[in-house]
Tab-separated table of C-alpha atoms and ligand atoms in Angstrom:
chain	number	residue	atom	x	y	z
A	1	UNK	CA	9.382	25.336	-10.940
A	2	UNK	CA	7.766	26.908	-7.874
A	3	UNK	CA	4.824	24.824	-6.805
A	4	UNK	CA	1.613	25.981	-5.179
A	5	UNK	CA	1.693	22.813	-3.107
A	6	UNK	CA	5.069	23.521	-1.568
A	7	UNK	CA	6.275	27.063	-1.014
A	8	UNK	CA	9.930	26.042	-0.462
A	9	UNK	CA	12.163	26.618	-3.478
A	10	UNK	CA	14.726	23.984	-4.323
A	11	UNK	CA	18.120	24.118	-6.026
A	12	UNK	CA	17.700	23.448	-9.771
A	13	UNK	CA	20.009	20.419	-9.688
A	14	UNK	CA	18.137	18.505	-12.377
A	15	UNK	CA	18.884	20.878	-15.302
A	16	UNK	CA	15.941	19.418	-17.177
A	17	UNK	CA	17.343	15.854	-17.064
A	18	UNK	CA	15.134	12.747	-17.124
A	19	UNK	CA	14.333	10.802	-13.952
A	20	UNK	CA	12.968	7.279	-13.817
A	21	UNK	CA	11.625	5.694	-10.612
A	22	UNK	CA	10.803	2.004	-10.378
A	23	UNK	CA	8.507	1.203	-7.485
A	24	UNK	CA	7.970	-2.097	-5.657
A	25	UNK	CA	5.844	-3.107	-2.685
A	26	UNK	CA	2.910	-1.485	-0.995
A	27	UNK	CA	0.983	1.773	-1.379
A	28	UNK	CA	3.418	3.430	1.081
A	29	UNK	CA	6.091	3.029	-1.526
A	30	UNK	CA	3.802	4.234	-4.316
A	31	UNK	CA	3.041	7.280	-2.219
A	32	UNK	CA	6.736	7.833	-1.415
A	33	UNK	CA	7.621	7.575	-5.120
A	34	UNK	CA	5.066	10.267	-5.876
A	35	UNK	CA	6.597	12.407	-3.094
A	36	UNK	CA	10.062	11.920	-4.560
A	37	UNK	CA	8.882	12.722	-8.089
A	38	UNK	CA	7.169	15.910	-6.896
A	39	UNK	CA	10.365	17.071	-5.155
A	40	UNK	CA	12.456	16.085	-8.178
A	41	UNK	CA	10.259	18.099	-10.524
A	42	UNK	CA	10.705	21.060	-8.216
A	43	UNK	CA	14.464	20.497	-8.613
A	44	UNK	CA	14.059	20.655	-12.405
A	45	UNK	CA	14.107	16.949	-13.218
A	46	UNK	CA	11.678	15.647	-15.826
A	47	UNK	CA	9.839	12.315	-15.351
A	48	UNK	CA	10.538	9.809	-18.150
A	49	UNK	CA	8.892	6.472	-18.850
A	50	UNK	CA	11.938	4.395	-19.655
A	51	UNK	CA	15.340	4.053	-17.920
A	52	UNK	CA	17.319	4.738	-21.107
A	53	UNK	CA	15.963	8.309	-21.211
A	54	UNK	CA	17.054	8.996	-17.633
A	55	UNK	CA	20.057	10.628	-16.014
A	56	UNK	CA	18.740	9.657	-12.611
A	57	UNK	CA	17.235	6.274	-11.743
A	58	UNK	CA	15.754	5.530	-8.331
A	59	UNK	CA	14.718	2.025	-7.300
A	60	UNK	CA	12.108	2.301	-4.542
A	61	UNK	CA	12.529	-1.154	-3.074
A	62	UNK	CA	10.454	-3.544	-0.954
A	63	UNK	CA	11.721	-6.275	1.387
A	64	UNK	CA	8.496	-7.879	2.552
A	65	UNK	CA	9.135	-11.252	0.890
A	66	UNK	CA	11.653	-13.326	-1.115
A	67	UNK	CA	15.100	-12.216	-2.285
A	68	UNK	CA	14.714	-8.445	-2.090
A	69	UNK	CA	18.445	-7.658	-2.180
A	70	UNK	CA	18.893	-9.997	-5.114
A	71	UNK	CA	16.123	-8.143	-6.995
A	72	UNK	CA	17.903	-4.811	-6.472
A	73	UNK	CA	21.166	-6.424	-7.616
A	74	UNK	CA	19.665	-7.658	-10.858
A	75	UNK	CA	17.815	-4.438	-11.632
A	76	UNK	CA	20.953	-2.356	-11.083
A	77	UNK	CA	22.831	-4.870	-13.248
A	78	UNK	CA	20.455	-4.158	-16.129
A	79	UNK	CA	21.532	-0.496	-15.982
A	80	UNK	CA	25.279	-1.236	-16.238
A	81	UNK	CA	25.359	-0.550	-20.015
A	82	UNK	CA	23.383	2.694	-19.632
A	83	UNK	CA	25.874	3.849	-17.040
A	84	UNK	CA	28.792	3.113	-19.355
A	85	UNK	CA	27.121	5.129	-22.125
A	86	UNK	CA	26.038	8.097	-19.989
A	87	UNK	CA	28.498	9.344	-17.389
A	88	UNK	CA	25.864	11.689	-16.017
A	89	UNK	CA	23.644	8.742	-14.990
A	90	UNK	CA	23.258	8.262	-11.238
A	91	UNK	CA	21.460	5.347	-9.579
A	92	UNK	CA	19.886	5.473	-6.115
A	93	UNK	CA	18.025	2.949	-3.978
A	94	UNK	CA	15.257	4.046	-1.613
A	95	UNK	CA	12.564	2.114	0.284
A	96	UNK	CA	12.703	-0.842	2.632
A	97	UNK	CA	15.744	-2.682	1.202
A	98	UNK	CA	17.697	0.583	1.454
A	99	UNK	CA	16.632	1.013	5.072
A	100	UNK	CA	17.395	-2.623	5.886
A	101	UNK	CA	20.837	-2.784	4.268
A	102	UNK	CA	21.952	0.849	4.737
A	103	UNK	CA	25.511	1.710	3.544
A	104	UNK	CA	26.207	-1.998	3.048
A	105	UNK	CA	23.983	-1.988	-0.047
A	106	UNK	CA	26.280	0.461	-1.790
A	107	UNK	CA	29.358	-1.485	-0.753
A	108	UNK	CA	27.816	-4.697	-2.129
A	109	UNK	CA	26.617	-3.092	-5.372
A	110	UNK	CA	29.173	-0.440	-6.378
A	111	UNK	CA	27.070	0.737	-9.357
A	112	UNK	CA	24.730	2.347	-6.811
A	113	UNK	CA	25.491	6.039	-6.190
A	114	UNK	CA	23.301	6.621	-3.176
A	115	UNK	CA	21.107	4.875	-0.622
A	116	UNK	CA	18.155	6.678	0.944
A	117	UNK	CA	16.444	5.637	4.213
A	118	UNK	CA	12.645	5.376	4.377
A	119	UNK	CA	12.415	8.597	6.432
A	120	UNK	CA	14.905	10.511	4.297
A	121	UNK	CA	12.919	11.650	1.260
A	122	UNK	CA	13.315	15.284	2.302
A	123	UNK	CA	17.110	14.736	2.103
A	124	UNK	CA	16.943	14.163	-1.677
A	125	UNK	CA	18.036	17.718	-2.650
A	126	UNK	CA	21.051	17.460	-0.365
A	127	UNK	CA	21.967	13.941	-1.515
A	128	UNK	CA	21.600	14.806	-5.188
A	129	UNK	CA	23.815	17.862	-4.975
A	130	UNK	CA	26.514	15.680	-3.414
A	131	UNK	CA	26.069	12.900	-5.965
A	132	UNK	CA	26.030	15.285	-8.908
A	133	UNK	CA	29.047	17.055	-7.434
A	134	UNK	CA	30.891	13.768	-7.856
A	135	UNK	CA	30.825	12.458	-4.292
A	136	UNK	CA	31.204	8.759	-4.371
A	137	UNK	CA	29.685	7.228	-1.263
A	138	UNK	CA	26.388	8.827	-0.322
A	139	UNK	CA	23.968	7.317	2.145
A	140	UNK	CA	21.255	9.398	3.703
A	141	UNK	CA	19.690	9.215	7.090
A	142	UNK	CA	18.608	5.907	8.492
A	143	UNK	CA	17.309	7.182	11.846
A	144	UNK	CA	13.537	7.481	11.941
A	145	UNK	CA	12.232	11.010	12.318
A	146	UNK	CA	10.057	12.364	15.154
A	147	UNK	CA	7.455	13.842	14.995
A	148	UNK	CA	5.827	12.792	11.735
A	149	UNK	CA	5.084	16.090	10.035
A	150	UNK	CA	5.112	15.635	6.285
A	151	UNK	CA	3.113	17.357	3.602
A	152	UNK	CA	1.217	15.327	1.036
A	153	UNK	CA	3.061	16.113	-2.195
A	154	UNK	CA	1.201	15.117	-5.334
A	155	UNK	CA	1.877	16.568	-8.780
A	156	UNK	CA	-1.312	15.896	-10.712
A	157	UNK	CA	-3.748	14.287	-8.345
A	158	UNK	CA	-6.128	11.979	-10.151
A	159	UNK	CA	-9.698	11.220	-9.226
A	160	UNK	CA	-8.486	8.990	-6.408
A	161	UNK	CA	-5.378	9.584	-4.370
A	162	UNK	CA	-3.475	8.411	-1.261
A	163	UNK	CA	-2.979	10.384	1.939
A	164	UNK	CA	-0.470	8.944	4.369
A	165	UNK	CA	-1.670	9.244	7.963
A	166	UNK	CA	0.587	6.951	9.986
A	167	UNK	CA	4.051	5.650	9.445
A	168	UNK	CA	5.820	2.597	10.855
A	169	UNK	CA	4.444	-0.162	13.037
A	170	UNK	CA	4.755	-1.261	16.665
A	171	UNK	CA	3.135	-4.652	16.353
A	172	UNK	CA	6.174	-6.802	15.677
A	173	UNK	CA	4.281	-9.675	14.119
A	174	UNK	CA	7.006	-12.305	14.300
A	175	UNK	CA	7.139	-12.786	10.496
A	176	UNK	CA	7.250	-9.131	9.486
A	177	UNK	CA	10.127	-6.840	8.572
A	178	UNK	CA	8.094	-3.603	8.479
A	179	UNK	CA	8.765	-2.470	12.108
A	180	UNK	CA	12.477	-2.668	11.234
A	181	UNK	CA	12.277	-0.928	7.865
A	182	UNK	CA	9.718	1.766	8.709
A	183	UNK	CA	10.417	2.254	12.412
A	184	UNK	CA	8.064	2.879	15.330
A	185	UNK	CA	4.540	3.967	14.607
A	186	UNK	CA	3.907	7.701	14.379
A	187	UNK	CA	0.687	9.546	13.482
A	188	UNK	CA	0.396	12.855	11.642
A	189	UNK	CA	-1.412	15.700	13.432
A	190	UNK	CA	-5.124	15.566	12.726
A	191	UNK	CA	-5.428	19.170	11.476
A	192	UNK	CA	-2.771	18.366	8.827
A	193	UNK	CA	-4.938	15.512	7.519
A	194	UNK	CA	-8.008	17.664	7.425
A	195	UNK	CA	-6.129	20.384	5.549
A	196	UNK	CA	-4.587	17.906	3.093
A	197	UNK	CA	-7.893	16.252	2.260
A	198	UNK	CA	-9.653	19.597	1.778
A	199	UNK	CA	-6.839	20.942	-0.429
A	200	UNK	CA	-6.866	17.794	-2.555
A	201	UNK	CA	-10.632	18.130	-2.921
A	202	UNK	CA	-10.141	21.682	-4.157
A	203	UNK	CA	-7.676	20.325	-6.737
A	204	UNK	CA	-10.359	17.973	-8.100
A	205	UNK	CA	-9.780	14.790	-6.076
A	206	UNK	CA	-13.014	12.845	-5.444
A	207	UNK	CA	-11.679	9.992	-3.333
A	208	UNK	CA	-8.867	9.698	-0.788
A	209	UNK	CA	-7.379	6.509	0.598
A	210	UNK	CA	-5.951	7.058	4.068
A	211	UNK	CA	-2.763	5.049	4.355
A	212	UNK	CA	-0.896	3.408	7.210
A	213	UNK	CA	0.796	0.075	7.977
A	214	UNK	CA	-1.727	-0.260	10.744
A	215	UNK	CA	-3.997	2.585	9.788
A	216	UNK	CA	-6.672	2.053	12.424
A	217	UNK	CA	-4.280	2.508	15.335
A	218	UNK	CA	-3.957	6.154	14.250
A	219	UNK	CA	-3.868	8.433	17.309
A	220	UNK	CA	-3.097	12.119	16.906
A	221	UNK	CA	-1.069	14.122	19.414
A	222	UNK	CA	-4.301	15.682	20.667
A	223	UNK	CA	-6.032	12.339	21.103
A	224	UNK	CA	-8.133	11.945	17.920
A	225	UNK	CA	-8.419	8.201	17.220
A	226	UNK	CA	-8.994	6.579	13.828
A	227	UNK	CA	-12.783	6.289	14.064
A	228	UNK	CA	-13.029	9.944	15.117
A	229	UNK	CA	-10.611	11.008	12.367
A	230	UNK	CA	-12.726	9.221	9.727
A	231	UNK	CA	-15.917	10.767	11.065
A	232	UNK	CA	-14.442	14.277	11.085
A	233	UNK	CA	-12.912	13.974	7.601
A	234	UNK	CA	-16.306	12.779	6.365
A	235	UNK	CA	-18.202	15.622	8.013
A	236	UNK	CA	-15.725	18.530	7.840
A	237	UNK	CA	-14.357	18.237	4.282
A	238	UNK	CA	-15.994	18.167	0.855
A	239	UNK	CA	-14.367	14.902	-0.214
A	240	UNK	CA	-16.858	12.524	-1.865
A	241	UNK	CA	-15.367	9.168	-0.943
A	242	UNK	CA	-13.013	7.958	1.790
A	243	UNK	CA	-11.188	4.632	1.870
A	244	UNK	CA	-8.383	3.384	4.074
A	245	UNK	CA	-5.825	0.613	4.240
A	246	UNK	CA	-4.483	-1.477	5.982
A	247	UNK	CA	-6.503	-2.077	9.099
A	248	UNK	CA	-5.416	-4.487	11.806
A	249	UNK	CA	-8.119	-6.783	13.224
A	250	UNK	CA	-7.069	-6.189	16.842
A	251	UNK	CA	-7.644	-2.431	16.428
A	252	UNK	CA	-10.925	-2.791	14.547
A	253	UNK	CA	-13.283	-1.282	17.127
A	254	UNK	CA	-17.072	-1.163	17.426
A	255	UNK	CA	-16.731	2.622	17.293
A	256	UNK	CA	-15.107	2.289	13.858
A	257	UNK	CA	-17.881	-0.004	12.598
A	258	UNK	CA	-20.464	2.461	13.907
A	259	UNK	CA	-18.799	5.427	12.143
A	260	UNK	CA	-18.530	3.483	8.876
A	261	UNK	CA	-22.181	2.484	9.018
A	262	UNK	CA	-23.329	6.012	9.907
A	263	UNK	CA	-21.243	7.774	7.239
A	264	UNK	CA	-21.765	5.088	4.625
A	265	UNK	CA	-22.444	7.693	1.924
A	266	UNK	CA	-18.844	8.886	2.173
A	267	UNK	CA	-16.872	6.113	3.863
A	268	UNK	CA	-16.678	3.200	1.446
A	269	UNK	CA	-17.883	-0.218	2.565
A	270	UNK	CA	-14.707	-2.085	1.633
A	271	UNK	CA	-12.440	-3.474	4.345
A	272	UNK	CA	-9.094	-5.165	3.836
A	273	UNK	CA	-8.708	-7.096	7.070
A	274	UNK	CA	-5.615	-9.314	6.998
A	275	UNK	CA	-6.165	-12.479	9.024
A	276	UNK	CA	-2.848	-14.268	8.222
A	277	UNK	CA	-4.023	-17.626	9.640
A	278	UNK	CA	-7.268	-19.320	10.711
A	279	UNK	CA	-5.655	-21.118	13.651
A	280	UNK	CA	-5.398	-19.478	17.085
A	281	UNK	CA	-2.106	-21.153	18.058
A	282	UNK	CA	-0.461	-20.031	14.824
A	283	UNK	CA	-1.889	-16.534	15.370
A	284	UNK	CA	-0.345	-16.498	18.855
A	285	UNK	CA	3.075	-17.515	17.500
A	286	UNK	CA	2.692	-14.791	14.879
A	287	UNK	CA	1.999	-12.319	17.720
A	288	UNK	CA	-1.138	-11.067	15.972
A	289	UNK	CA	-3.049	-10.173	19.135
A	290	UNK	CA	-6.347	-11.940	18.278
A	291	UNK	CA	-7.737	-15.475	18.109
A	292	UNK	CA	-9.742	-17.082	15.307
A	293	UNK	CA	-12.945	-16.548	17.327
A	294	UNK	CA	-12.175	-12.896	18.021
A	295	UNK	CA	-11.529	-12.328	14.329
A	296	UNK	CA	-14.759	-14.076	13.366
A	297	UNK	CA	-16.668	-11.945	15.874
A	298	UNK	CA	-15.300	-8.775	14.264
A	299	UNK	CA	-16.301	-10.008	10.813
A	300	UNK	CA	-19.805	-10.807	12.097
A	301	UNK	CA	-20.081	-7.372	13.738
A	302	UNK	CA	-19.085	-5.739	10.429
A	303	UNK	CA	-21.744	-7.593	8.419
A	304	UNK	CA	-24.384	-6.992	11.105
A	305	UNK	CA	-24.027	-3.213	10.646
A	306	UNK	CA	-22.963	-3.209	6.984
A	307	UNK	CA	-24.641	-6.075	5.158
A	308	UNK	CA	-23.106	-4.996	1.820
A	309	UNK	CA	-19.545	-4.729	3.133
A	310	UNK	CA	-16.854	-6.228	0.915
A	311	UNK	CA	-14.020	-7.962	2.746
A	312	UNK	CA	-10.588	-9.019	1.542
A	313	UNK	CA	-7.643	-10.473	3.427
A	314	UNK	CA	-3.964	-11.485	3.484
A	315	UNK	CA	-2.949	-15.029	4.392
A	316	UNK	CA	0.454	-16.573	5.082
A	317	UNK	CA	0.812	-20.316	4.504
A	318	UNK	CA	3.564	-22.488	5.929
A	319	UNK	CA	4.398	-20.276	8.897
A	320	UNK	CA	7.026	-22.133	11.011
A	321	UNK	CA	5.467	-25.089	12.806
A	322	UNK	CA	2.168	-24.915	10.876
A	323	UNK	CA	0.702	-28.433	10.872
A	324	UNK	CA	-1.689	-29.864	8.299
A	325	UNK	CA	-4.545	-29.519	10.833
A	326	UNK	CA	-3.650	-25.884	11.537
A	327	UNK	CA	-3.579	-25.172	7.830
A	328	UNK	CA	-7.025	-26.787	7.535
A	329	UNK	CA	-8.259	-24.130	9.983
A	330	UNK	CA	-7.169	-21.487	7.484
A	331	UNK	CA	-8.971	-23.389	4.717
A	332	UNK	CA	-12.173	-23.577	6.758
A	333	UNK	CA	-12.040	-19.872	7.584
A	334	UNK	CA	-12.840	-19.260	3.908
A	335	UNK	CA	-16.182	-20.999	4.471
A	336	UNK	CA	-16.965	-18.682	7.369
A	337	UNK	CA	-15.886	-15.275	6.043
A	338	UNK	CA	-17.047	-14.366	2.522
A	339	UNK	CA	-13.769	-12.858	1.285
A	340	UNK	CA	-14.220	-11.538	-2.239
A	341	UNK	CA	-10.475	-11.341	-2.657
A	342	UNK	CA	-7.499	-12.908	-0.870
A	343	UNK	CA	-3.780	-12.199	-1.109
A	344	UNK	CA	-2.001	-15.371	-0.036
A	345	UNK	CA	1.748	-15.901	0.281
A	346	UNK	CA	4.209	-18.613	1.203
A	347	UNK	CA	5.908	-17.704	4.478
A	348	UNK	CA	9.358	-16.335	3.809
A	349	UNK	CA	11.928	-15.802	6.598
A	350	UNK	CA	12.882	-12.132	6.890
A	351	UNK	CA	16.082	-10.759	8.438
A	352	UNK	CA	15.815	-9.431	12.009
A	353	UNK	CA	12.410	-11.071	12.623
A	354	UNK	CA	11.736	-13.603	15.393
A	355	UNK	CA	10.096	-16.241	13.206
A	356	UNK	CA	13.167	-16.447	10.969
A	357	UNK	CA	14.938	-18.037	13.969
A	358	UNK	CA	12.176	-20.570	14.728
A	359	UNK	CA	13.653	-24.019	14.225
A	360	UNK	CA	10.513	-25.689	12.844
A	361	UNK	CA	10.508	-24.138	9.361
A	362	UNK	CA	8.089	-25.759	6.894
A	363	UNK	CA	9.668	-27.204	3.700
A	364	UNK	CA	9.120	-25.133	0.545
A	365	UNK	CA	7.268	-27.902	-1.296
A	366	UNK	CA	4.774	-28.220	1.591
A	367	UNK	CA	4.184	-24.459	1.590
A	368	UNK	CA	3.622	-24.380	-2.163
A	369	UNK	CA	1.213	-27.323	-2.077
A	370	UNK	CA	-0.809	-25.633	0.680
A	371	UNK	CA	-0.819	-22.327	-1.187
A	372	UNK	CA	-2.194	-24.002	-4.328
A	373	UNK	CA	-4.951	-25.705	-2.337
A	374	UNK	CA	-5.909	-22.433	-0.695
A	375	UNK	CA	-5.962	-20.452	-3.939
A	376	UNK	CA	-7.941	-23.179	-5.683
A	377	UNK	CA	-10.535	-23.201	-2.919
A	378	UNK	CA	-10.799	-19.432	-2.968
A	379	UNK	CA	-11.175	-19.333	-6.753
A	380	UNK	CA	-14.435	-21.254	-6.534
A	381	UNK	CA	-15.687	-19.126	-3.660
A	382	UNK	CA	-14.803	-15.908	-5.486
A	383	UNK	CA	-16.844	-16.934	-8.556
A	384	UNK	CA	-19.851	-17.749	-6.391
A	385	UNK	CA	-19.577	-14.451	-4.487
A	386	UNK	CA	-19.177	-12.453	-7.708
A	387	UNK	CA	-22.370	-13.934	-9.177
A	388	UNK	CA	-24.503	-11.912	-6.745
A	389	UNK	CA	-23.560	-8.734	-8.621
A	390	UNK	CA	-25.323	-9.853	-11.818
A	391	UNK	CA	-28.309	-7.555	-12.288
A	392	UNK	CA	-27.311	-5.249	-9.403
A	393	UNK	CA	-26.919	-1.495	-9.921
A	394	UNK	CA	-23.753	-0.114	-8.327
A	395	UNK	CA	-22.566	3.456	-7.662
A	396	UNK	CA	-19.308	3.794	-9.592
A	397	UNK	CA	-16.717	6.573	-9.436
A	398	UNK	CA	-15.123	6.771	-12.893
A	399	UNK	CA	-11.319	6.956	-12.813
A	400	UNK	CA	-10.097	6.371	-16.334
A	401	UNK	CA	-11.081	6.157	-19.999
A	402	UNK	CA	-9.508	3.665	-22.376
A	403	UNK	CA	-9.447	5.159	-25.861
A	404	UNK	CA	-8.607	1.837	-27.507
A	405	UNK	CA	-11.892	0.166	-26.629
A	406	UNK	CA	-14.102	3.094	-25.571
A	407	UNK	CA	-14.515	1.657	-22.070
A	408	UNK	CA	-14.396	3.574	-18.830
A	409	UNK	CA	-13.040	2.076	-15.614
A	410	UNK	CA	-14.174	2.897	-12.134
A	411	UNK	CA	-14.733	1.426	-8.711
A	412	UNK	CA	-17.911	0.616	-6.853
A	413	UNK	CA	-18.477	1.573	-3.219
A	414	UNK	CA	-17.256	-1.943	-2.355
A	415	UNK	CA	-14.044	-1.389	-4.349
A	416	UNK	CA	-15.016	-3.680	-7.237
A	417	UNK	CA	-13.488	-2.824	-10.621
A	418	UNK	CA	-16.289	-1.919	-12.992
A	419	UNK	CA	-15.918	-1.527	-16.785
A	420	UNK	CA	-18.547	-0.123	-19.111
A	421	UNK	CA	-18.898	1.811	-22.360
A	422	UNK	CA	-18.604	5.561	-21.853
A	423	UNK	CA	-16.613	8.666	-22.672
A	424	UNK	CA	-13.677	10.621	-21.320
A	425	UNK	CA	-16.093	13.272	-20.011
A	426	UNK	CA	-17.225	10.788	-17.338
A	427	UNK	CA	-13.880	10.825	-15.514
A	428	UNK	CA	-14.509	12.045	-11.957
A	429	UNK	CA	-18.272	11.472	-12.151
A	430	UNK	CA	-20.159	9.010	-9.954
A	431	UNK	CA	-22.714	7.087	-12.002
A	432	UNK	CA	-25.053	4.120	-11.667
A	433	UNK	CA	-23.981	0.993	-13.533
A	434	UNK	CA	-26.102	-2.110	-13.984
A	435	UNK	CA	-23.904	-5.202	-13.895
A	436	UNK	CA	-24.357	-7.678	-16.744
A	437	UNK	CA	-21.240	-9.873	-16.472
A	438	UNK	CA	-19.727	-10.432	-13.020
A	439	UNK	CA	-16.307	-12.074	-12.568
A	440	UNK	CA	-14.297	-11.942	-9.330
A	441	UNK	CA	-11.863	-9.265	-10.475
A	442	UNK	CA	-13.954	-7.326	-13.005
A	443	UNK	CA	-17.626	-6.486	-13.246
A	444	UNK	CA	-18.884	-5.438	-16.672
A	445	UNK	CA	-22.072	-3.473	-17.059
A	446	UNK	CA	-24.034	-0.641	-18.644
A	447	UNK	CA	-24.527	2.862	-17.394
A	448	UNK	CA	-28.040	3.606	-16.164
A	449	UNK	CA	-29.218	7.046	-17.258
B	501	SAH	N1	0.149	-4.197	8.085
B	501	SAH	C1	-0.496	-5.228	7.404
B	501	SAH	C2	0.404	-6.021	6.489
B	501	SAH	C3	1.548	-5.403	5.784
B	501	SAH	S1	2.590	-6.523	4.914
B	501	SAH	C4	-1.099	-6.190	8.421
B	501	SAH	O1	-0.812	-6.153	9.576
B	501	SAH	O2	-1.847	-7.050	8.043
B	501	SAH	C5	1.499	-7.185	3.673
B	501	SAH	C6	1.319	-8.662	3.749
B	501	SAH	O3	2.501	-9.328	3.405
B	501	SAH	C7	0.970	-9.186	5.128
B	501	SAH	O4	-0.368	-9.045	5.430
B	501	SAH	C8	1.398	-10.628	5.047
B	501	SAH	O5	0.336	-11.450	4.621
B	501	SAH	C9	2.492	-10.610	3.991
B	501	SAH	N2	3.778	-10.857	4.625
B	501	SAH	C10	4.436	-10.075	5.492
B	501	SAH	N3	5.578	-10.655	5.905
B	501	SAH	C11	5.649	-11.853	5.283
B	501	SAH	C12	6.576	-12.930	5.301
B	501	SAH	N4	7.654	-12.905	6.061
B	501	SAH	N5	6.311	-14.001	4.517
B	501	SAH	C13	5.209	-14.045	3.748
B	501	SAH	N6	4.297	-13.075	3.699
B	501	SAH	C14	4.503	-11.989	4.459
B	502	SF4	FE1	3.887	-6.105	9.838
B	502	SF4	FE2	2.253	-6.893	11.734
B	502	SF4	FE3	2.888	-4.330	11.519
B	502	SF4	FE4	1.331	-5.465	9.691
B	502	SF4	S1	0.856	-5.181	11.840
B	502	SF4	S2	3.073	-4.124	9.303
B	502	SF4	S3	2.169	-7.515	9.552
B	502	SF4	S4	4.279	-5.989	12.062
B	503	F3S	FE1	7.443	-3.607	1.178
B	503	F3S	FE2	8.256	-1.819	2.847
B	503	F3S	FE3	5.801	-1.757	1.941
B	503	F3S	S1	8.746	-3.950	2.927
B	503	F3S	S2	5.344	-3.879	1.588
B	503	F3S	S3	7.615	-1.470	0.747
B	503	F3S	S4	6.478	-1.184	3.963
């Protein structure tokens, strides 16, 4: 199949065979899986929805938290029978566990046929011809590539789609494996982003989410920073809605707040702003580059310019050395910043990271007890914050129709999930919905004509 989105023609290695990709982790991985699937279709593979229909299985792995290698082990183990029954079946591992373990992964799990580094997706055709030709040990490219010139490859873009704009991370937060699995930070040229967003718009996309590990430290080769990039995408393309994730508090500038407030029609008022801890000493040991006060000042500045902004965050509990009093600072942060959603995790030591070597690790039972307290506290807050939506009318971009119950699903400008009765014809439309039943994760309502 020759695709309009990529003029290169690929060897037809797939011969119409089924391919199944299982994806873990963040939106980077989701985006990479879509890239792989697009390339695979161009190589004449056919996406299937269950592993037993596949002659190629790719596990796109994540190593951000607990037991990632073990998870790959057990998933591959589940495919042992399929491999015995189908000698054409090949199994590959991509993503952050692949990058972290490299060739060793294949040596440890012999059922794996190939291992693909996080910057090696374009090597798939080459790797697959070797694997299909019967080569036994295939591992592809673990060096990170410079510069970062990729094309957004999406088969059937939906209403809302991702556009990767930076890759890797230079922050070296002491708990985090990402700088080791995704390499140094690189930004795509700005004109490539502009072109991608416009082309996606022409293919029917209404909303793009600009993606990066630390998206707001984007800096193009010709000096366009993130705030300027957002402003220019908003004013120079026909896209209706722009979102982005994940922003780092230390790079959240006044210029960015100003651009968001000015282009509020197009740039959505939802900000995921991971804080990780509410205590400045813990933040320093995490190497986050901001204090509690500095973070609070940014949150205040956001609400001053965007009173309807919706904030969410990530929190780590039980970071090495975290005392009860330091944890209480994280608890009290929830009283100061009205987070509508939090993603909280027990600290888990990651290979290669500094914090894994800290000698004052917190016992698991202490971490879990703190996590429960935090989630319990946030649950109450989330219900109170959600209540404000009752009776409000929100602008909702409709993404999907559920035939079983006749409901359509969309998202508000503040990224709230909204469900209401409607029809398939509404997909892609932006409509007003009056909220009648507001819960933290779902708002139910009725369309206003
Ligand atoms: N770039 C983003 C985070 C990417 S990782 C940022 O800087 O905020 C997603 C989340 O996983 C992090 O925000 C953190 O809360 C969590 N996380 C990362 N490493 C972790 C670890 N070792 N243990 C527990 N949680 C971790
Ligand atoms: Fe990891 Fe920190 Fe980079 Fe986020 S900013 S990806 S937590 S190193
Ligand atoms: Fe996981 Fe890698 Fe993303 S570790 S969270 S898949 S960058």
